[in-house]
Amino acid sequence: MSETSSDDLTLLSHAGNRPADHHGIINPPVYHASTVLFPTVAALEASLEDRYSHVHYGRYGTPTTFALEEAVAALEGGEKAIALPSGLAAINVALMSFLDSGDHILVSDSVYAPVRTLCDRLLSRFGITATYYDPLIGAGIAELIRPNTRIVYLESPGSLTFEVQDVPAIAAAAHAAGALVVLDNTWATPLFQKPLRHGVDIVIHAATKYIVGHSDAMLGIIVAAKPHWRAMKSCGHAMGFAAAPDDCYLALRGLRTLDVRLRRHEANGLALARWLSGRPEVARLLHPALPGDPGHALWRRDFTGASGLFGVVLKPCPPAALDAMLDGMKLFGMGFSWGGYESLILPVKPARVRSATPWEEDGPTLRVHAGLEGVADQIADLEAGFARLAAAREASS
Ligand SMILES: Cc1ncc(COP(=O)(O)O)c(C=O)c1O
């Protein structure tokens, strides 16, 4: 863990804001738009010439969208960012922009499960094949690259099982074969990992998570260097995607406090993980910032912090005992997504969403999101949960 750089802190506070353009108002207002009027035929023609750099039609974005895109691109060190209606929409656009019929894509086995659905059920219909690889493969990925491999798709760490990948080694092998490298950076956010510096070509964020940070908006963002963003802007537009202006506003507002929120998520997550590692019910923690974690060395090399999402594998217990633990939680809510201010806990089944590297843990796996509540209260909630688990196990024996 290291301090956020002064440059990033200043970008978080100011990037994308232009008060002088908005009567001195600090936050860019929410522009709702479909039709944009042109005063003359000449102005209309000129606007058609370069639709991506100004307000042209609502679907291409408004000053609210542009402000968010500018800020995220600056934080990632990319040329341009593109806001899309969800993280999954961003993934779709990043893949569909570059894959053609007959192409092959390499996808990490630890990937966010709907990406598998996209590859196996949708892209496959267009003659695109996917191979899933061991997230720990590193430079060995070279052996899986085929002449028609167009994209290597990474999520590091994986948001279910938390393996950290050797991104520079994978990127070097992919580039040597002429393939693009796409990485989902949602877990780390632009503050804790800078994938473009490690050889990645296209970075994806489910801004729905930490960037929005309050569980009240759906949004995705892609960041890329020049040769790639134009193709993606064009593809996103062809698919009819438009990020909602209110959600862009919420994401930009969330960004302003990202560092202070993430630091608390990180501290609470580590405190919970350490406490859990001392519990008799726990078999194993999945948290790359813990020194014993298999991904710790790579995490130390490539990341500057850890967010608040991690996994815990419990020792085998009767399903009803696990239900008793989870059903009675007071602070930890059960639900999908993560990255908001509140704590979450979710039973997950990694074995169901892997094909290259079987998940062989006997006990149940829980995904924990450490929210911003007091850590003593979070621990008390988990402790009470373990007491319910023990009581239910006792009752059933
Ligand atoms: C790692 C990761 N990427 C992408 C997504 C998709 O984001 P969204 O829910 O905004 O479509 C998720 C959602 O949970 C995720 O966990």
XYZ file of C-alpha atoms and ligand atoms in Angstrom:
413
model
C 0.000 0.000 0.000
C 1.289 3.423 -0.825
C -0.068 6.940 -0.731
C -2.123 8.092 -3.694
C 0.044 10.356 -5.824
C -0.427 14.081 -5.579
C -1.275 14.142 -9.301
C -4.108 11.659 -8.869
C -5.497 13.455 -5.812
C -5.620 16.706 -7.749
C -7.213 15.005 -10.763
C -9.840 13.488 -8.470
C -10.788 16.950 -7.261
C -10.706 18.869 -10.521
C -10.517 16.749 -13.671
C -13.459 17.330 -15.998
C -14.771 20.383 -14.155
C -15.099 23.682 -16.002
C -16.949 26.078 -13.687
C -16.408 28.994 -16.062
C -18.541 27.191 -18.676
C -21.410 26.811 -16.219
C -21.902 30.182 -14.520
C -19.225 29.322 -11.949
C -21.113 26.228 -10.784
C -18.516 23.707 -9.627
C -20.108 20.430 -10.735
C -21.067 20.212 -14.420
C -24.875 20.295 -14.505
C -26.915 17.326 -15.698
C -27.678 18.000 -19.346
C -30.645 15.961 -20.541
C -30.710 15.849 -24.305
C -31.880 14.031 -27.363
C -32.260 16.706 -30.077
C -29.503 19.284 -30.403
C -30.358 22.235 -32.664
C -28.067 23.665 -35.340
C -28.584 27.253 -36.444
C -27.579 26.734 -40.083
C -27.115 23.953 -42.628
C -23.389 24.690 -42.577
C -23.253 24.155 -38.804
C -25.214 20.906 -39.139
C -22.847 19.653 -41.854
C -19.800 20.627 -39.790
C -21.165 18.807 -36.761
C -21.688 15.627 -38.789
C -18.046 15.698 -39.806
C -16.731 15.182 -36.270
C -19.491 13.814 -34.093
C -17.257 12.573 -31.295
C -15.734 15.804 -30.073
C -18.754 17.966 -29.239
C -22.456 17.950 -28.510
C -24.148 16.547 -31.617
C -27.061 14.336 -30.585
C -28.005 13.017 -27.147
C -26.760 9.510 -27.796
C -23.232 10.763 -28.401
C -23.117 12.347 -24.942
C -23.563 15.754 -23.390
C -21.199 18.012 -21.403
C -22.056 15.906 -18.325
C -20.886 12.727 -20.084
C -17.795 14.427 -21.470
C -16.763 15.735 -18.032
C -16.842 12.223 -16.566
C -15.037 10.722 -19.566
C -12.318 13.348 -19.382
C -11.744 12.723 -15.675
C -11.537 8.914 -15.932
C -9.274 9.074 -19.008
C -6.905 11.389 -17.131
C -6.796 9.095 -14.093
C -6.050 6.006 -16.213
C -3.552 7.871 -18.376
C -5.527 7.044 -21.532
C -6.350 9.196 -24.503
C -10.124 8.931 -24.216
C -12.798 7.320 -22.104
C -16.250 6.269 -23.241
C -19.172 6.112 -20.822
C -21.691 3.317 -21.403
C -24.915 2.306 -19.654
C -23.378 -0.494 -17.550
C -20.127 -2.289 -16.896
C -21.349 -5.208 -18.980
C -22.212 -2.849 -21.854
C -18.622 -1.556 -21.670
C -17.314 -5.145 -21.905
C -19.611 -5.851 -24.868
C -18.403 -2.787 -26.736
C -14.726 -3.466 -26.019
C -15.048 -6.995 -27.420
C -17.458 -6.385 -30.297
C -15.349 -3.485 -31.572
C -12.435 -5.755 -32.451
C -13.701 -9.307 -32.894
C -14.681 -10.619 -36.313
C -16.178 -13.885 -37.395
C -13.500 -16.580 -37.191
C -11.547 -14.819 -34.435
C -10.433 -16.370 -31.173
C -10.409 -14.783 -27.714
C -8.507 -15.882 -24.604
C -10.438 -15.219 -21.402
C -9.308 -15.634 -17.813
C -11.028 -18.531 -16.039
C -11.619 -16.205 -13.074
C -13.624 -13.729 -15.159
C -16.892 -12.062 -14.102
C -19.360 -14.797 -15.088
C -21.556 -12.824 -17.538
C -18.465 -12.404 -19.749
C -18.530 -16.177 -20.193
C -22.186 -15.972 -21.167
C -21.343 -13.263 -23.680
C -18.580 -15.390 -25.206
C -20.284 -18.776 -25.080
C -23.824 -17.811 -26.013
C -23.569 -14.635 -28.111
C -20.125 -14.272 -29.695
C -20.122 -17.989 -30.512
C -23.155 -17.412 -32.766
C -20.964 -15.142 -34.891
C -18.205 -17.740 -35.254
C -15.979 -16.348 -32.493
C -14.436 -18.945 -30.202
C -13.260 -18.471 -26.623
C -10.646 -20.401 -24.656
C -10.494 -19.969 -20.890
C -7.037 -19.854 -19.324
C -5.626 -20.360 -15.855
C -5.365 -16.853 -14.327
C -1.936 -17.811 -12.945
C -0.594 -18.686 -16.389
C 1.635 -15.598 -16.814
C 3.990 -15.767 -19.807
C 2.714 -19.317 -20.462
C -0.241 -17.706 -22.222
C 1.959 -17.677 -25.332
C 1.251 -21.393 -25.765
C -2.504 -20.768 -25.973
C -2.305 -17.970 -28.503
C -3.460 -19.045 -31.962
C -2.919 -17.309 -35.290
C -6.500 -15.972 -35.052
C -6.316 -14.836 -31.394
C -7.434 -11.226 -31.483
C -7.986 -10.406 -27.789
C -6.668 -11.551 -24.423
C -9.241 -10.606 -21.783
C -8.151 -10.263 -18.151
C -9.766 -9.408 -14.865
C -7.129 -8.931 -12.185
C -7.781 -9.738 -9.480
C -10.808 -11.823 -10.407
C -13.795 -10.463 -8.506
C -14.916 -13.886 -7.238
C -11.715 -15.788 -6.477
C -9.153 -12.929 -6.402
C -6.224 -14.401 -8.362
C -3.754 -11.699 -9.414
C -2.406 -12.043 -12.958
C 1.041 -11.257 -14.306
C -0.289 -8.503 -16.543
C 3.021 -7.308 -18.079
C 4.008 -10.881 -19.011
C 0.605 -11.640 -20.534
C 0.568 -8.307 -22.396
C 4.048 -8.924 -23.818
C 3.039 -12.364 -25.131
C -0.221 -11.033 -26.556
C 1.463 -8.124 -28.314
C 4.153 -10.367 -29.742
C 1.327 -12.229 -31.477
C -0.537 -9.086 -32.525
C -3.418 -9.512 -30.054
C -5.067 -6.751 -28.029
C -5.111 -6.828 -24.230
C -8.338 -5.831 -22.453
C -8.456 -5.677 -18.641
C -11.347 -5.190 -16.231
C -9.930 -2.864 -13.569
C -13.099 -2.502 -11.516
C -11.665 -3.991 -8.307
C -8.634 -1.713 -8.139
C -10.188 1.420 -9.695
C -7.885 3.829 -11.548
C -6.269 4.668 -8.200
C -4.834 1.286 -7.232
C -3.792 -0.143 -10.602
C -2.755 1.627 -13.844
C -3.103 -1.149 -16.438
C -2.151 1.007 -19.444
C 1.314 1.331 -17.884
C 1.576 -2.458 -17.754
C 0.930 -2.980 -21.441
C -2.866 -3.183 -21.443
C -4.570 -1.613 -24.470
C -8.114 -1.175 -23.183
C -9.273 -0.747 -19.585
C -12.807 -1.428 -18.443
C -14.573 -0.148 -15.354
C -17.913 -1.139 -13.983
C -18.355 2.389 -12.598
C -21.478 0.981 -10.952
C -19.106 -0.141 -8.160
C -16.548 2.151 -6.500
C -16.640 5.092 -8.908
C -20.349 5.715 -8.300
C -19.798 4.357 -4.803
C -23.343 4.639 -3.454
C -25.178 1.683 -5.076
C -27.544 3.967 -6.932
C -26.490 4.002 -10.589
C -25.499 1.634 -13.396
C -22.559 2.756 -15.529
C -19.578 1.438 -17.443
C -16.478 3.201 -18.732
C -13.844 2.125 -21.261
C -10.470 3.849 -21.446
C -8.069 3.448 -24.338
C -5.305 4.999 -26.330
C -5.993 6.674 -29.645
C -6.109 3.883 -32.210
C -8.673 2.013 -30.161
C -11.141 4.512 -28.745
C -12.522 5.626 -32.108
C -13.460 2.065 -33.079
C -15.164 1.592 -29.712
C -17.011 4.909 -29.867
C -18.304 3.947 -33.272
C -19.285 0.427 -32.127
C -21.030 1.693 -28.970
C -22.965 4.116 -31.092
C -23.860 1.476 -33.667
C -25.202 -0.682 -30.839
C -27.341 2.227 -29.670
C -25.794 2.642 -26.226
C -26.070 5.954 -24.389
C -25.026 6.474 -20.767
C -27.729 8.240 -18.754
C -26.761 11.826 -17.844
C -27.917 11.510 -14.232
C -25.744 8.439 -13.793
C -22.741 10.219 -15.340
C -23.306 13.036 -12.853
C -23.413 10.601 -9.944
C -20.242 8.887 -11.169
C -18.383 12.169 -11.463
C -19.532 13.169 -8.002
C -18.464 9.769 -6.681
C -15.047 10.172 -8.243
C -14.335 13.269 -6.161
C -14.318 11.206 -2.948
C -12.918 7.979 -4.390
C -9.596 8.151 -2.573
C -11.009 8.742 0.897
C -13.689 6.100 0.447
C -11.286 3.528 -0.963
C -8.829 4.004 1.862
C -11.575 3.168 4.374
C -12.791 0.210 2.294
C -9.189 -0.998 2.172
C -8.571 -0.616 5.919
C -11.881 -2.223 6.873
C -11.377 -5.038 4.361
C -7.936 -5.843 5.699
C -9.114 -5.686 9.302
C -11.984 -8.069 8.531
C -9.761 -10.424 6.533
C -7.219 -10.584 9.375
C -9.934 -11.195 11.935
C -11.519 -13.888 9.772
C -8.173 -15.616 9.268
C -8.057 -16.279 13.027
C -11.509 -17.855 13.159
C -11.864 -21.632 13.534
C -14.717 -21.701 10.956
C -12.446 -20.342 8.222
C -10.379 -22.530 5.873
C -8.812 -19.853 3.700
C -8.868 -16.146 2.824
C -8.845 -14.882 -0.776
C -7.281 -11.440 -0.394
C -4.202 -10.455 -2.421
C -3.044 -7.843 0.108
C -2.537 -10.523 2.786
C 1.130 -11.636 2.842
C 0.253 -15.343 2.639
C -1.927 -14.969 -0.451
C -0.558 -16.637 -3.640
C -1.056 -13.361 -5.534
C 0.617 -11.173 -2.919
C 3.972 -10.676 -4.686
C 2.312 -9.620 -7.958
C -0.126 -7.424 -6.054
C 2.779 -5.659 -4.319
C 4.541 -5.191 -7.640
C 1.609 -3.865 -9.698
C -0.938 -2.334 -7.302
C -0.791 0.559 -4.868
C -3.697 -0.549 -2.710
C -6.521 -3.018 -2.173
C -10.212 -2.273 -2.310
C -12.733 -3.733 0.120
C -13.842 -6.835 -1.807
C -12.389 -10.218 -0.903
C -13.323 -13.864 -0.447
C -13.390 -16.283 2.431
C -13.628 -20.058 2.165
C -15.265 -21.662 5.184
C -14.666 -25.155 6.465
C -17.437 -27.519 5.330
C -20.694 -27.027 7.233
C -24.332 -28.071 6.703
C -26.111 -25.748 4.211
C -28.743 -24.917 6.824
C -26.028 -23.700 9.210
C -24.650 -21.359 6.545
C -28.182 -20.124 5.846
C -28.664 -19.425 9.560
C -25.474 -17.363 9.570
C -26.344 -15.323 6.474
C -30.087 -14.885 7.008
C -29.591 -13.088 10.305
C -26.890 -10.557 9.362
C -27.649 -7.006 10.517
C -25.044 -4.864 8.716
C -23.932 -7.162 5.912
C -26.603 -7.115 3.230
C -26.977 -9.898 0.686
C -27.170 -8.797 -2.910
C -25.289 -8.484 -6.167
C -22.760 -5.868 -7.138
C -20.440 -4.130 -4.663
C -18.438 -0.931 -4.221
C -21.097 1.056 -2.351
C -20.644 2.438 1.152
C -22.451 -0.503 2.761
C -21.126 -3.935 3.696
C -22.253 -6.977 1.734
C -21.840 -10.710 2.049
C -22.745 -13.210 -0.645
C -22.521 -17.001 -0.899
C -20.828 -17.714 -4.245
C -20.155 -20.903 -6.191
C -16.878 -20.523 -8.119
C -16.965 -24.201 -9.204
C -19.961 -23.440 -11.423
C -18.198 -20.734 -13.416
C -14.807 -22.300 -14.158
C -13.721 -24.581 -16.935
C -9.901 -24.430 -17.226
C -8.965 -24.675 -13.558
C -11.411 -26.551 -11.328
C -12.347 -24.967 -7.999
C -11.636 -27.676 -5.474
C -12.478 -26.148 -2.103
C -14.771 -28.381 -0.014
C -16.379 -25.669 2.074
C -18.633 -22.779 1.064
C -17.136 -19.584 -0.352
C -18.396 -16.169 0.704
C -17.671 -12.895 -1.051
C -17.368 -10.054 1.426
C -17.541 -6.362 0.656
C -16.206 -4.288 3.531
C -18.331 -1.160 3.689
C -17.610 2.076 5.504
C -19.297 1.176 8.823
C -17.279 0.910 12.013
C -15.088 -2.155 11.790
C -15.911 -3.232 15.359
C -19.604 -3.325 14.399
C -18.823 -5.267 11.233
C -16.843 -7.818 13.253
C -19.633 -8.084 15.821
C -22.100 -8.820 13.000
C -19.852 -11.573 11.600
C -19.211 -12.963 15.067
C -22.944 -13.197 15.757
C -23.284 -14.915 12.374
C -20.712 -17.542 13.321
C -22.577 -18.093 16.605
C -25.798 -18.759 14.634
C -23.869 -21.108 12.342
C -22.548 -23.045 15.360
C -25.987 -23.211 16.991
C -27.616 -24.477 13.775
C -24.875 -27.070 13.283
C -25.294 -28.213 16.876
C -29.069 -28.490 16.436
C -28.695 -30.602 13.299
C -26.139 -33.053 14.750
C -15.674 -7.248 -12.163
C -16.960 -6.801 -12.765
N -16.949 -6.322 -14.017
C -18.081 -5.924 -14.618
C -19.287 -5.993 -13.967
C -20.525 -5.550 -14.692
O -20.931 -4.293 -14.239
P -22.445 -3.822 -14.319
O -23.174 -4.518 -13.221
O -22.352 -2.344 -14.194
O -22.945 -4.220 -15.677
C -19.346 -6.464 -12.663
C -20.637 -6.517 -11.942
O -20.776 -7.098 -10.892
C -18.140 -6.895 -12.045
O -18.142 -7.403 -10.799
